[in-house]
XYZ file of N, CA and C in Angstrom:
867
model
N 6.695 -7.906 -21.783
C 7.718 -7.808 -20.755
C 7.219 -8.217 -19.371
N 5.911 -8.454 -19.155
C 5.481 -8.896 -17.830
C 6.171 -10.181 -17.420
N 6.452 -10.304 -16.158
C 7.092 -11.497 -15.625
C 6.331 -11.973 -14.407
N 6.697 -13.142 -13.922
C 6.071 -13.646 -12.711
C 6.462 -12.793 -11.516
N 5.572 -12.640 -10.519
C 5.895 -11.847 -9.335
C 7.170 -12.342 -8.665
N 7.935 -11.414 -8.122
C 9.172 -11.788 -7.443
C 8.961 -12.045 -5.968
N 7.787 -11.708 -5.436
C 7.500 -12.005 -4.041
C 6.001 -12.098 -3.868
N 5.565 -12.701 -2.772
C 4.148 -12.846 -2.509
C 3.715 -11.826 -1.476
N 2.628 -11.075 -1.735
C 2.182 -10.081 -0.765
C 1.781 -10.738 0.543
N 1.953 -10.013 1.607
C 1.563 -10.498 2.921
C 0.879 -9.371 3.661
N -0.254 -9.627 4.257
C -0.962 -8.585 4.981
C -0.454 -8.447 6.404
N 0.353 -9.382 6.853
C 0.891 -9.333 8.203
C 2.395 -9.214 8.146
N 2.964 -8.154 8.759
C 4.420 -8.013 8.741
C 5.094 -9.223 9.359
N 6.195 -9.624 8.771
C 6.956 -10.749 9.288
C 8.346 -10.296 9.657
N 9.076 -11.136 10.358
C 10.428 -10.788 10.771
C 11.382 -10.958 9.600
N 12.208 -9.952 9.363
C 13.200 -10.017 8.298
C 14.530 -9.591 8.872
N 15.618 -9.922 8.204
C 16.934 -9.596 8.741
C 17.115 -8.094 8.931
N 17.843 -7.721 9.949
C 18.204 -6.331 10.169
C 19.283 -5.953 9.183
N 19.195 -4.761 8.570
C 20.232 -4.343 7.624
C 21.607 -4.378 8.271
N 22.579 -4.799 7.501
C 23.936 -4.883 8.018
C 24.664 -3.571 7.831
N 25.851 -3.462 8.377
C 26.626 -2.233 8.274
C 26.966 -1.952 6.822
N 26.852 -0.697 6.443
C 27.093 -0.330 5.049
C 28.540 -0.534 4.669
N 28.791 -1.072 3.486
C 30.171 -1.203 3.022
C 30.757 0.158 2.716
N 31.981 0.384 3.091
C 32.630 1.668 2.829
C 33.943 1.514 2.089
N 34.410 0.298 1.882
C 35.664 0.096 1.176
C 35.440 0.186 -0.317
N 36.532 0.150 -1.066
C 36.415 0.244 -2.522
C 35.828 -1.023 -3.119
N 35.805 -2.090 -2.363
C 35.209 -3.342 -2.828
C 34.180 -3.793 -1.800
N 33.005 -3.134 -1.748
C 32.010 -3.473 -0.739
C 31.410 -4.850 -0.970
N 30.861 -5.396 0.088
C 30.200 -6.689 0.025
C 28.712 -6.481 0.186
N 27.928 -6.994 -0.732
C 26.488 -6.845 -0.648
C 25.931 -7.802 0.402
N 24.949 -7.313 1.164
C 24.384 -8.105 2.249
C 23.026 -8.668 1.863
N 22.608 -9.731 2.562
C 21.276 -10.281 2.362
C 20.298 -9.372 3.097
N 19.421 -8.714 2.368
C 18.580 -7.671 2.955
C 17.318 -7.526 2.141
N 16.209 -7.236 2.808
C 14.947 -7.013 2.123
C 14.260 -5.792 2.711
N 13.750 -4.893 1.879
C 13.060 -3.725 2.415
C 11.662 -4.032 2.912
N 11.167 -5.264 2.709
C 9.840 -5.603 3.196
C 8.736 -4.929 2.413
N 8.847 -4.920 1.103
C 7.871 -4.208 0.289
C 6.522 -4.899 0.230
N 6.373 -6.037 0.903
C 5.078 -6.701 0.903
C 4.143 -6.139 1.956
N 4.591 -5.130 2.697
C 3.715 -4.488 3.670
C 2.616 -3.703 2.979
N 1.629 -3.256 3.756
C 0.507 -2.529 3.187
C 0.953 -1.180 2.635
N 0.415 -0.799 1.490
C 0.710 0.518 0.921
C -0.499 1.436 1.027
N -1.573 0.957 1.588
C -2.824 1.712 1.559
C -2.857 2.893 2.519
N -1.809 3.053 3.332
C -1.763 4.208 4.228
C -1.169 5.428 3.541
N -0.865 5.333 2.257
C -0.282 6.459 1.542
C -0.877 6.527 0.139
N -2.088 7.073 0.024
C -2.784 7.030 -1.266
C -2.111 7.824 -2.382
N -1.321 8.848 -2.062
C -0.713 9.652 -3.111
C 0.581 9.056 -3.641
N 1.326 8.372 -2.780
C 2.632 7.875 -3.180
C 2.674 6.354 -3.187
N 2.400 5.738 -2.064
C 2.486 4.280 -1.995
C 1.517 3.560 -2.901
N 0.374 4.185 -3.187
C -0.624 3.529 -4.030
C -0.560 3.978 -5.488
N 0.509 4.636 -5.884
C 0.673 4.944 -7.304
C 0.529 3.641 -8.096
N -0.220 3.638 -9.193
C -0.474 2.387 -9.931
C 0.768 1.584 -10.279
N 1.891 2.238 -10.525
C 3.088 1.484 -10.901
C 3.640 0.690 -9.726
N 3.205 1.001 -8.507
C 3.680 0.271 -7.332
C 2.829 -0.948 -7.018
N 1.707 -1.082 -7.667
C 0.744 -2.099 -7.262
C 0.763 -3.359 -8.117
N 1.371 -3.303 -9.276
C 1.424 -4.477 -10.150
C 2.740 -5.216 -9.940
N 2.655 -6.436 -9.479
C 3.862 -7.202 -9.170
C 4.541 -7.715 -10.433
N 5.861 -7.776 -10.350
C 6.639 -8.477 -11.358
C 6.834 -7.747 -12.669
N 6.559 -6.445 -12.738
C 6.727 -5.746 -14.014
C 7.988 -4.898 -13.967
N 8.909 -5.205 -14.875
C 10.203 -4.545 -14.862
C 10.439 -3.659 -16.063
N 11.692 -3.607 -16.510
C 12.060 -2.769 -17.656
C 12.697 -3.633 -18.741
N 12.920 -3.025 -19.893
C 13.383 -3.778 -21.059
C 14.870 -4.112 -20.985
N 15.223 -5.252 -21.554
C 16.618 -5.608 -21.775
C 17.079 -4.935 -23.068
N 18.322 -4.485 -23.096
C 18.832 -3.834 -24.293
C 20.342 -3.951 -24.350
N 20.868 -3.725 -25.510
C 22.320 -3.663 -25.685
C 22.714 -2.193 -25.737
N 23.044 -1.661 -24.572
C 23.410 -0.249 -24.470
C 24.850 -0.063 -24.929
N 25.042 0.797 -25.916
C 26.383 1.067 -26.428
C 26.777 2.497 -26.062
N 27.775 2.618 -25.229
C 28.220 3.925 -24.771
C 29.543 4.306 -25.429
N 29.745 5.575 -25.691
C 31.016 6.016 -26.292
C 32.153 5.904 -25.293
N 33.363 5.991 -25.785
C 34.530 5.934 -24.913
C 34.493 7.078 -23.914
N 34.960 6.785 -22.712
C 34.935 7.772 -21.639
C 36.245 8.550 -21.589
N 36.131 9.880 -21.529
C 37.287 10.753 -21.348
C 36.903 11.814 -20.321
N 37.815 12.134 -19.444
C 37.546 13.116 -18.400
C 37.689 14.530 -18.972
N 36.766 14.859 -19.852
C 36.699 16.171 -20.491
C 35.224 16.557 -20.590
N 34.939 17.833 -20.487
C 33.550 18.279 -20.449
C 32.764 17.845 -21.686
N 33.324 18.053 -22.870
C 32.605 17.716 -24.096
C 32.375 16.217 -24.215
N 33.395 15.428 -23.893
C 33.277 13.969 -23.969
C 32.281 13.457 -22.939
N 32.300 14.037 -21.745
C 31.362 13.621 -20.708
C 29.933 13.886 -21.136
N 29.700 15.034 -21.772
C 28.357 15.369 -22.230
C 27.860 14.346 -23.246
N 28.709 13.951 -24.166
C 28.333 12.946 -25.171
C 28.029 11.610 -24.501
N 28.852 11.244 -23.517
C 28.644 9.993 -22.781
C 27.302 10.030 -22.046
N 27.024 11.124 -21.343
C 25.779 11.235 -20.588
C 24.560 11.166 -21.505
N 24.642 11.815 -22.669
C 23.506 11.801 -23.579
C 23.232 10.394 -24.096
N 24.294 9.655 -24.393
C 24.125 8.274 -24.835
C 23.524 7.424 -23.722
N 23.951 7.668 -22.474
C 23.413 6.909 -21.341
C 21.935 7.219 -21.132
N 21.542 8.458 -21.331
C 20.125 8.817 -21.234
C 19.324 8.064 -22.293
N 19.861 7.974 -23.497
C 19.167 7.242 -24.569
C 18.966 5.783 -24.189
N 19.973 5.193 -23.549
C 19.846 3.800 -23.107
C 18.757 3.662 -22.049
N 18.720 4.585 -21.103
C 17.684 4.534 -20.074
C 16.301 4.757 -20.683
N 16.201 5.638 -21.660
C 14.925 5.829 -22.358
C 14.435 4.515 -22.956
N 15.321 3.829 -23.631
C 14.948 2.562 -24.270
C 14.537 1.521 -23.240
N 15.173 1.547 -22.094
C 14.845 0.575 -21.051
C 13.468 0.848 -20.439
N 13.108 2.124 -20.285
C 11.904 2.486 -19.540
C 10.683 2.775 -20.405
N 10.861 3.003 -21.700
C 9.748 3.473 -22.531
C 8.558 2.505 -22.522
N 8.794 1.233 -22.749
C 7.688 0.272 -22.800
C 7.044 0.091 -21.433
N 7.828 0.234 -20.380
C 7.282 0.105 -19.028
C 6.254 1.197 -18.771
N 6.607 2.438 -19.067
C 5.662 3.526 -18.855
C 4.455 3.391 -19.771
N 4.676 2.910 -21.004
C 3.568 2.691 -21.917
C 2.587 1.665 -21.352
N 3.113 0.646 -20.690
C 2.265 -0.370 -20.063
C 1.312 0.253 -19.061
N 1.765 1.311 -18.384
C 0.931 1.986 -17.388
C 0.194 3.195 -17.976
N 0.131 3.261 -19.313
C -0.627 4.309 -19.971
C 0.070 5.646 -20.044
N 1.393 5.645 -19.923
C 2.160 6.882 -19.931
C 3.119 6.907 -21.122
N 3.361 8.101 -21.650
C 4.300 8.265 -22.749
C 5.575 8.888 -22.217
N 6.660 8.157 -22.308
C 7.933 8.643 -21.790
C 8.415 9.856 -22.574
N 8.778 10.898 -21.843
C 9.407 12.064 -22.435
C 10.885 12.046 -22.062
N 11.745 12.149 -23.057
C 13.177 12.139 -22.793
C 13.572 13.340 -21.937
N 14.329 13.131 -20.868
C 14.762 14.276 -20.071
C 15.775 15.115 -20.832
N 15.812 16.390 -20.524
C 16.857 17.248 -21.050
C 18.135 17.006 -20.251
N 19.241 17.410 -20.814
C 20.535 17.281 -20.146
C 21.235 18.626 -20.138
N 21.707 19.032 -18.967
C 22.597 20.185 -18.883
C 23.906 19.674 -18.318
N 24.955 19.721 -19.108
C 26.264 19.214 -18.697
C 27.338 20.209 -19.097
N 27.173 21.445 -18.653
C 28.147 22.481 -18.954
C 29.445 22.277 -18.199
N 30.437 23.038 -18.574
C 31.754 22.893 -17.956
C 31.784 23.422 -16.536
N 30.973 24.435 -16.242
C 31.004 25.078 -14.928
C 29.614 25.155 -14.320
N 29.476 24.694 -13.092
C 28.179 24.735 -12.417
C 27.700 26.174 -12.233
N 28.634 27.122 -12.168
C 28.264 28.522 -11.988
C 27.503 29.068 -13.190
N 27.648 28.428 -14.347
C 26.981 28.910 -15.552
C 25.591 28.315 -15.737
N 25.192 27.409 -14.836
C 23.846 26.836 -14.926
C 22.810 27.875 -14.522
N 21.790 28.024 -15.332
C 20.728 28.993 -15.036
C 19.382 28.443 -15.486
N 19.159 27.184 -15.247
C 17.918 26.543 -15.650
C 16.766 26.898 -14.743
N 15.659 26.155 -14.874
C 14.436 26.454 -14.137
C 14.597 26.316 -12.632
N 15.579 25.568 -12.186
C 15.804 25.398 -10.749
C 16.816 26.395 -10.198
N 17.183 27.393 -11.013
C 18.111 28.409 -10.536
C 19.499 27.851 -10.339
N 20.163 28.263 -9.281
C 21.506 27.788 -9.010
C 21.475 26.441 -8.305
N 22.579 25.731 -8.401
C 22.699 24.444 -7.721
C 23.021 24.695 -6.254
N 21.986 24.631 -5.412
C 22.191 24.812 -3.982
C 21.970 23.517 -3.209
N 22.074 22.405 -3.930
C 21.838 21.112 -3.290
C 23.056 20.628 -2.513
N 24.232 21.155 -2.844
C 25.444 20.655 -2.216
C 25.918 19.349 -2.817
N 25.236 18.890 -3.865
C 25.572 17.630 -4.528
C 26.198 17.907 -5.891
N 26.855 16.879 -6.419
C 27.580 17.034 -7.673
C 26.653 17.165 -8.876
N 25.459 16.606 -8.764
C 24.485 16.634 -9.855
C 23.093 16.636 -9.237
N 22.102 16.981 -10.042
C 20.737 16.950 -9.521
C 19.747 16.883 -10.680
N 18.495 16.602 -10.343
C 17.421 16.575 -11.326
C 16.501 17.748 -11.056
N 16.223 18.532 -12.079
C 15.306 19.665 -11.969
C 13.961 19.256 -12.552
N 12.995 19.015 -11.678
C 11.680 18.568 -12.140
C 10.940 19.670 -12.879
N 11.268 20.929 -12.585
C 10.545 22.054 -13.192
C 10.682 22.078 -14.709
N 11.833 21.661 -15.216
C 11.996 21.609 -16.670
C 12.499 20.239 -17.144
N 12.385 19.232 -16.269
C 12.737 17.843 -16.621
C 14.154 17.749 -17.155
N 15.094 18.286 -16.384
C 16.481 18.328 -16.815
C 17.400 17.641 -15.821
N 18.252 16.768 -16.326
C 19.321 16.173 -15.525
C 20.512 17.118 -15.613
N 20.954 17.626 -14.477
C 22.025 18.626 -14.427
C 23.303 17.958 -13.930
N 24.319 17.904 -14.794
C 25.581 17.212 -14.507
C 26.761 18.121 -14.832
N 27.009 19.177 -14.058
C 28.127 20.075 -14.360
C 29.458 19.332 -14.301
N 30.322 19.620 -15.239
C 31.585 18.885 -15.294
C 32.466 19.185 -14.087
N 32.504 20.453 -13.652
C 33.403 20.781 -12.551
C 32.972 20.135 -11.237
N 31.676 20.116 -10.949
C 31.223 19.500 -9.704
C 31.238 17.977 -9.790
N 31.048 17.439 -11.008
C 31.069 15.986 -11.181
C 32.485 15.416 -11.205
N 33.475 16.252 -11.392
C 34.840 15.770 -11.567
C 35.315 14.923 -10.395
N 34.912 15.288 -9.170
C 35.358 14.542 -7.987
C 34.909 13.091 -8.013
N 33.807 12.826 -8.721
C 33.312 11.450 -8.869
C 33.774 10.858 -10.191
N 33.608 11.615 -11.263
C 33.894 11.104 -12.609
C 35.364 10.752 -12.803
N 36.252 11.335 -12.005
C 37.679 11.028 -12.175
C 37.996 9.567 -11.884
N 37.083 8.877 -11.199
C 37.311 7.459 -10.924
C 36.937 6.571 -12.109
N 36.228 7.119 -13.080
C 35.896 6.333 -14.266
C 34.433 6.416 -14.642
N 34.115 5.871 -15.804
C 32.774 5.984 -16.343
C 31.719 5.301 -15.495
N 32.109 4.220 -14.792
C 31.131 3.520 -13.962
C 30.577 4.390 -12.853
N 31.421 5.258 -12.313
C 31.007 6.157 -11.243
C 30.139 7.288 -11.792
N 30.538 7.844 -12.928
C 29.740 8.894 -13.551
C 28.379 8.357 -13.987
N 28.369 7.158 -14.537
C 27.112 6.553 -14.982
C 26.182 6.289 -13.806
N 26.740 5.924 -12.647
C 25.927 5.672 -11.460
C 25.149 6.918 -11.063
N 25.805 8.072 -11.135
C 25.145 9.331 -10.780
C 24.045 9.647 -11.780
N 24.351 9.537 -13.070
C 23.338 9.825 -14.080
C 22.145 8.882 -13.946
N 22.407 7.616 -13.691
C 21.325 6.642 -13.574
C 20.408 6.983 -12.406
N 20.993 7.452 -11.296
C 20.180 7.875 -10.154
C 19.320 9.076 -10.515
N 19.899 10.058 -11.188
C 19.129 11.235 -11.575
C 18.036 10.862 -12.575
N 18.305 9.873 -13.420
C 17.262 9.399 -14.324
C 16.126 8.748 -13.524
N 16.472 8.116 -12.419
C 15.443 7.558 -11.545
C 14.478 8.639 -11.074
N 15.005 9.844 -10.802
C 14.129 10.960 -10.436
C 13.247 11.353 -11.618
N 13.789 11.250 -12.833
C 12.973 11.563 -14.009
C 11.825 10.562 -14.134
N 12.083 9.303 -13.858
C 11.011 8.307 -13.872
C 9.940 8.698 -12.857
N 10.364 9.130 -11.676
C 9.404 9.577 -10.663
C 8.561 10.744 -11.169
N 9.188 11.659 -11.890
C 8.442 12.784 -12.454
C 7.422 12.295 -13.474
N 7.814 11.311 -14.264
C 6.954 10.811 -15.334
C 5.755 10.023 -14.796
N 5.906 9.358 -13.674
C 4.813 8.523 -13.149
C 3.952 9.263 -12.125
N 4.295 10.505 -11.799
C 3.478 11.291 -10.886
C 3.945 11.304 -9.451
N 4.955 10.519 -9.127
C 5.468 10.483 -7.758
C 6.102 11.819 -7.377
N 6.835 12.418 -8.301
C 7.523 13.669 -7.987
C 6.537 14.779 -7.651
N 5.462 14.900 -8.418
C 4.475 15.937 -8.152
C 3.827 15.735 -6.792
N 3.502 14.490 -6.455
C 2.910 14.201 -5.152
C 3.896 14.512 -4.037
N 5.157 14.183 -4.265
C 6.199 14.469 -3.273
C 6.327 15.966 -3.037
N 6.404 16.746 -4.116
C 6.598 18.186 -3.983
C 5.423 18.842 -3.267
N 4.217 18.397 -3.579
C 3.038 18.970 -2.934
C 3.043 18.673 -1.442
N 3.336 17.447 -1.086
C 3.325 17.087 0.337
C 4.499 17.723 1.064
N 5.651 17.760 0.416
C 6.827 18.325 1.045
C 6.618 19.806 1.362
N 5.928 20.497 0.470
C 5.664 21.910 0.706
C 4.723 22.102 1.896
N 3.770 21.195 2.057
C 2.784 21.349 3.127
C 3.353 20.999 4.495
N 4.304 20.070 4.567
C 4.825 19.641 5.868
C 6.166 20.283 6.201
N 6.822 20.873 5.197
C 8.109 21.514 5.431
C 9.261 20.561 5.183
N 10.122 20.905 4.234
C 11.176 19.970 3.846
C 12.227 19.787 4.924
N 12.323 20.729 5.872
C 13.296 20.593 6.953
C 12.737 19.845 8.164
N 11.432 19.638 8.195
C 10.827 18.927 9.316
C 11.234 17.461 9.287
N 11.048 16.768 10.404
C 11.387 15.341 10.453
C 10.590 14.564 9.417
N 9.298 14.900 9.283
C 8.458 14.216 8.293
C 8.911 14.557 6.876
N 9.309 15.812 6.674
C 9.773 16.216 5.356
C 11.068 15.538 4.966
N 11.973 15.387 5.918
C 13.241 14.714 5.631
C 13.023 13.224 5.377
N 12.083 12.605 6.094
C 11.747 11.202 5.820
C 11.190 11.065 4.412
N 10.311 11.979 4.036
C 9.728 11.930 2.699
C 10.818 12.063 1.642
N 11.782 12.946 1.883
C 12.878 13.115 0.936
C 13.713 11.840 0.832
N 13.953 11.191 1.962
C 14.720 9.935 1.923
C 13.976 8.879 1.128
N 12.674 8.801 1.293
C 11.905 7.826 0.515
C 12.025 8.100 -0.973
N 11.956 9.379 -1.346
C 12.090 9.737 -2.758
C 13.462 9.347 -3.291
N 14.514 9.676 -2.542
C 15.871 9.382 -2.993
C 16.121 7.875 -3.056
N 15.678 7.154 -2.061
C 15.922 5.709 -2.032
C 15.195 5.007 -3.172
N 14.017 5.506 -3.529
C 13.337 4.914 -4.679
C 14.112 5.167 -5.962
N 14.685 6.361 -6.110
C 15.460 6.664 -7.314
C 16.658 5.732 -7.417
N 17.307 5.425 -6.279
C 18.410 4.467 -6.323
C 17.906 3.064 -6.655
N 16.734 2.733 -6.179
C 16.173 1.419 -6.508
C 15.854 1.317 -7.997
N 15.276 2.378 -8.573
C 15.012 2.394 -10.011
C 16.319 2.262 -10.802
N 17.357 2.931 -10.334
C 18.664 2.782 -10.979
C 19.132 1.339 -10.897
N 18.944 0.717 -9.745
C 19.316 -0.683 -9.589
C 18.602 -1.579 -10.581
N 17.352 -1.254 -10.891
C 16.610 -2.037 -11.884
C 17.311 -2.003 -13.238
N 17.821 -0.839 -13.612
C 18.512 -0.721 -14.898
C 19.733 -1.634 -14.933
N 20.515 -1.621 -13.862
C 21.704 -2.473 -13.822
C 21.332 -3.946 -13.692
N 20.348 -4.246 -12.863
C 19.963 -5.640 -12.671
C 19.435 -6.289 -13.928
N 18.792 -5.500 -14.779
C 18.229 -6.021 -16.027
C 19.262 -6.087 -17.137
N 20.235 -5.181 -17.113
C 21.104 -5.037 -18.289
C 22.591 -5.248 -18.044
N 22.996 -5.590 -16.833
C 24.407 -5.894 -16.605
C 24.826 -7.103 -17.438
N 25.937 -6.971 -18.127
C 26.422 -8.040 -18.991
C 25.952 -7.892 -20.422
N 25.247 -6.819 -20.696
C 24.736 -6.574 -22.047
C 25.344 -5.272 -22.575
N 25.921 -5.310 -23.770
C 26.510 -4.122 -24.367
C 27.600 -3.525 -23.497
N 27.521 -2.219 -23.277
C 28.552 -1.518 -22.509
C 28.354 -1.630 -21.000
N 27.225 -2.169 -20.561
C 26.947 -2.258 -19.120
C 27.600 -3.536 -18.591
N 28.887 -3.458 -18.389
C 29.653 -4.614 -17.941
C 29.464 -4.848 -16.444
N 29.900 -6.010 -16.002
C 29.852 -6.299 -14.563
C 30.735 -5.322 -13.793
N 31.817 -4.893 -14.412
C 32.694 -3.928 -13.770
C 31.964 -2.599 -13.549
N 31.217 -2.134 -14.555
C 30.464 -0.898 -14.398
C 29.382 -1.043 -13.329
N 28.754 -2.186 -13.283
C 27.726 -2.432 -12.278
C 28.321 -2.419 -10.873
N 29.508 -3.019 -10.727
C 30.164 -3.015 -9.432
C 30.615 -1.618 -9.049
N 31.081 -0.843 -10.017
C 31.476 0.528 -9.728
C 30.269 1.345 -9.256
N 29.116 1.089 -9.835
C 27.905 1.781 -9.397
C 27.592 1.436 -7.951
N 27.746 0.159 -7.597
C 27.481 -0.240 -6.219
C 28.473 0.415 -5.262
N 29.731 0.487 -5.650
C 30.741 1.140 -4.809
C 30.388 2.615 -4.636
N 30.049 3.285 -5.741
C 29.684 4.699 -5.662
C 28.495 4.909 -4.738
N 27.469 4.103 -4.916
C 26.244 4.288 -4.154
C 26.404 3.900 -2.689
N 27.395 3.062 -2.396
C 27.657 2.695 -1.010
C 28.219 3.863 -0.212
N 28.578 4.926 -0.908
C 29.122 6.112 -0.249
C 28.352 7.371 -0.645
N 27.101 7.200 -1.066
C 26.316 8.322 -1.588
C 25.235 8.796 -0.624
N 25.279 8.329 0.612
C 24.254 8.708 1.574
C 24.472 10.094 2.153
N 23.730 10.400 3.206
C 23.816 11.711 3.832
C 25.226 11.982 4.330
N 25.674 13.197 4.115
C 27.017 13.606 4.492
C 26.954 14.473 5.750
N 28.053 14.560 6.478
C 28.073 15.396 7.686
C 27.638 16.826 7.377
N 26.726 17.333 8.192
C 26.247 18.696 8.008
C 25.026 18.822 7.125
N 24.689 17.776 6.381
C 23.507 17.804 5.522
C 22.257 17.463 6.323
N 21.101 17.890 5.805
C 19.847 17.386 6.311
C 19.753 15.900 5.972
N 18.919 15.162 6.713
C 18.795 13.719 6.481
C 17.830 13.459 5.322
N 18.256 13.790 4.113
C 17.366 13.745 2.962
C 17.717 12.666 1.943
N 18.785 11.919 2.150
C 19.188 10.909 1.165
C 19.166 9.491 1.724
N 19.386 9.347 3.012
C 19.499 8.021 3.610
C 20.935 7.712 3.972
N 21.135 6.749 4.827
C 22.479 6.343 5.199
C 23.169 5.667 4.023
N 24.483 5.621 4.056
C 25.214 4.867 3.033
C 24.678 3.450 2.933
N 24.406 2.863 4.093
C 23.900 1.494 4.154
C 22.594 1.340 3.389
N 21.650 2.239 3.644
C 20.353 2.100 3.002
C 20.378 2.465 1.527
N 21.235 3.399 1.139
C 21.389 3.700 -0.286
C 21.872 2.459 -1.022
N 22.914 1.816 -0.476
C 23.435 0.601 -1.102
C 22.396 -0.505 -1.111
N 21.641 -0.614 -0.020
C 20.655 -1.686 0.082
C 19.513 -1.517 -0.921
N 18.990 -0.297 -1.047
C 17.892 -0.100 -1.995
C 18.370 -0.240 -3.435
N 19.576 0.231 -3.733
C 20.139 0.018 -5.075
C 20.296 -1.478 -5.335
N 20.839 -2.186 -4.358
C 21.026 -3.627 -4.513
C 19.717 -4.375 -4.628
N 18.695 -3.925 -3.897
C 17.392 -4.593 -3.967
C 16.737 -4.360 -5.324
N 16.892 -3.155 -5.876
C 16.362 -2.905 -7.214
C 17.047 -3.768 -8.249
N 18.336 -4.007 -8.033
C 19.120 -4.816 -8.973
C 18.764 -6.296 -8.882
N 18.516 -6.780 -7.665
C 18.227 -8.208 -7.476
C 17.326 -8.369 -6.262
N 16.001 -8.290 -6.449
C 15.071 -8.313 -5.318
C 14.825 -9.708 -4.740
N 15.817 -10.214 -4.062
C 15.688 -11.522 -3.412
C 16.723 -11.636 -2.309
N 16.359 -12.343 -1.236
C 17.323 -12.617 -0.178
C 18.299 -13.709 -0.581
N 17.959 -14.444 -1.632
C 18.810 -15.514 -2.136
C 19.625 -14.975 -3.311
N 20.930 -14.766 -3.141
C 21.732 -14.158 -4.211
C 21.771 -14.973 -5.489
N 21.466 -16.258 -5.409
C 21.497 -17.098 -6.607
C 20.120 -17.264 -7.245
N 19.090 -16.678 -6.635
C 17.739 -16.808 -7.168
C 17.610 -16.057 -8.486
N 16.848 -16.607 -9.406
C 16.590 -15.956 -10.675
C 15.323 -15.117 -10.526
N 15.514 -13.818 -10.365
C 14.395 -12.904 -10.167
C 14.508 -11.750 -11.154
N 13.390 -11.096 -11.370
C 13.351 -9.972 -12.301
C 13.171 -8.677 -11.532
N 14.040 -7.689 -11.724
C 13.836 -6.385 -11.090
C 12.446 -5.857 -11.406
N 11.782 -5.292 -10.415
C 10.383 -4.920 -10.558
C 10.083 -3.597 -9.875
N 9.242 -2.766 -10.490
C 8.842 -1.503 -9.890
C 8.081 -1.720 -8.593
N 7.375 -2.820 -8.498
C 6.635 -3.147 -7.279
C 7.567 -3.230 -6.081
N 8.784 -3.687 -6.315
C 9.745 -3.840 -5.233
C 10.380 -2.515 -4.824
N 10.293 -1.502 -5.676
C 10.938 -0.212 -5.406
C 9.938 0.770 -4.805
N 9.410 0.434 -3.640
C 8.367 1.247 -3.020
C 8.707 1.534 -1.559
N 9.509 2.567 -1.293
C 9.864 2.881 0.097
C 8.668 3.262 0.964
N 7.537 3.616 0.338
C 6.355 3.941 1.126
C 5.672 2.688 1.651
N 6.160 1.537 1.268
C 5.613 0.283 1.760
C 6.585 -0.449 2.685
N 7.719 0.160 2.978
C 8.695 -0.486 3.867
C 8.074 -0.672 5.248
N 8.275 -1.847 5.843
C 7.627 -2.171 7.110
C 8.441 -1.767 8.322
N 9.654 -1.338 8.126
C 10.533 -1.031 9.255
C 11.217 0.293 8.996
N 11.127 1.204 9.972
C 11.720 2.527 9.817
C 13.229 2.452 9.637
N 13.859 1.342 10.057
C 15.284 1.196 9.895
C 15.719 1.201 8.444
N 14.834 0.816 7.544
C 15.164 0.781 6.122
C 15.072 2.156 5.474
N 14.603 3.131 6.256
C 14.393 4.474 5.722
C 15.257 5.509 6.437
N 16.228 5.052 7.226
C 17.076 5.998 7.940
C 17.980 6.730 6.951
């Protein structure tokens, strides 16, 4: 599965376009944007220098993902989510094996009521519709809290699950453990802690973008589902009253889009790559707002 590098490293930062205003309509327009991942990563030995960030051009597997029919019901949603997890497992398994890691399938909690969740992370106090619990490697997708998103269709629900799976990838490669250790030492509410959280979240969206960029047009991952994911993610940034832990709508959409197609040229034939999904190597703080 190795491919040619999608960009050439540069030891000197260069001028790149400023991110454009985030799309907020139901049919957003993707902008020409680059996170500048060719910057130095050596200033962050625990996160930026994770081995999976240092090998250029290595992506995930192509597959024919077959998902069951979508119905806005708790039981049907659970079956859909489990099938989607299986597809993500198949996409990522060989990639982790390449880096000497054995992929462990995440658990899924998709009960009808978020109030009934009692996993290792306790109650859902994130304020979000779904979350990933690293303590027991579980993707938590309560039907009642997810309904506000899932009612728009399977593409929106799949976008959320794919992002949470991105957090599972982080747990599997060691990024999550490094994040939690550092976050505890600096304080998650501090400015540095909130920046660290944004980097973690933006990488998860970039990893999700890799799944769509590699597999859109194959099996059940239609172009329509891919576009729905982009629409969802264009409105998935920090909300009023929240800590700045997810990123702006603009940057969420940009990192997802960059994971899907890491090139400033929309017609360029490039391969989504883990090397490109490294917010700890971004050269401009504007990409991490």
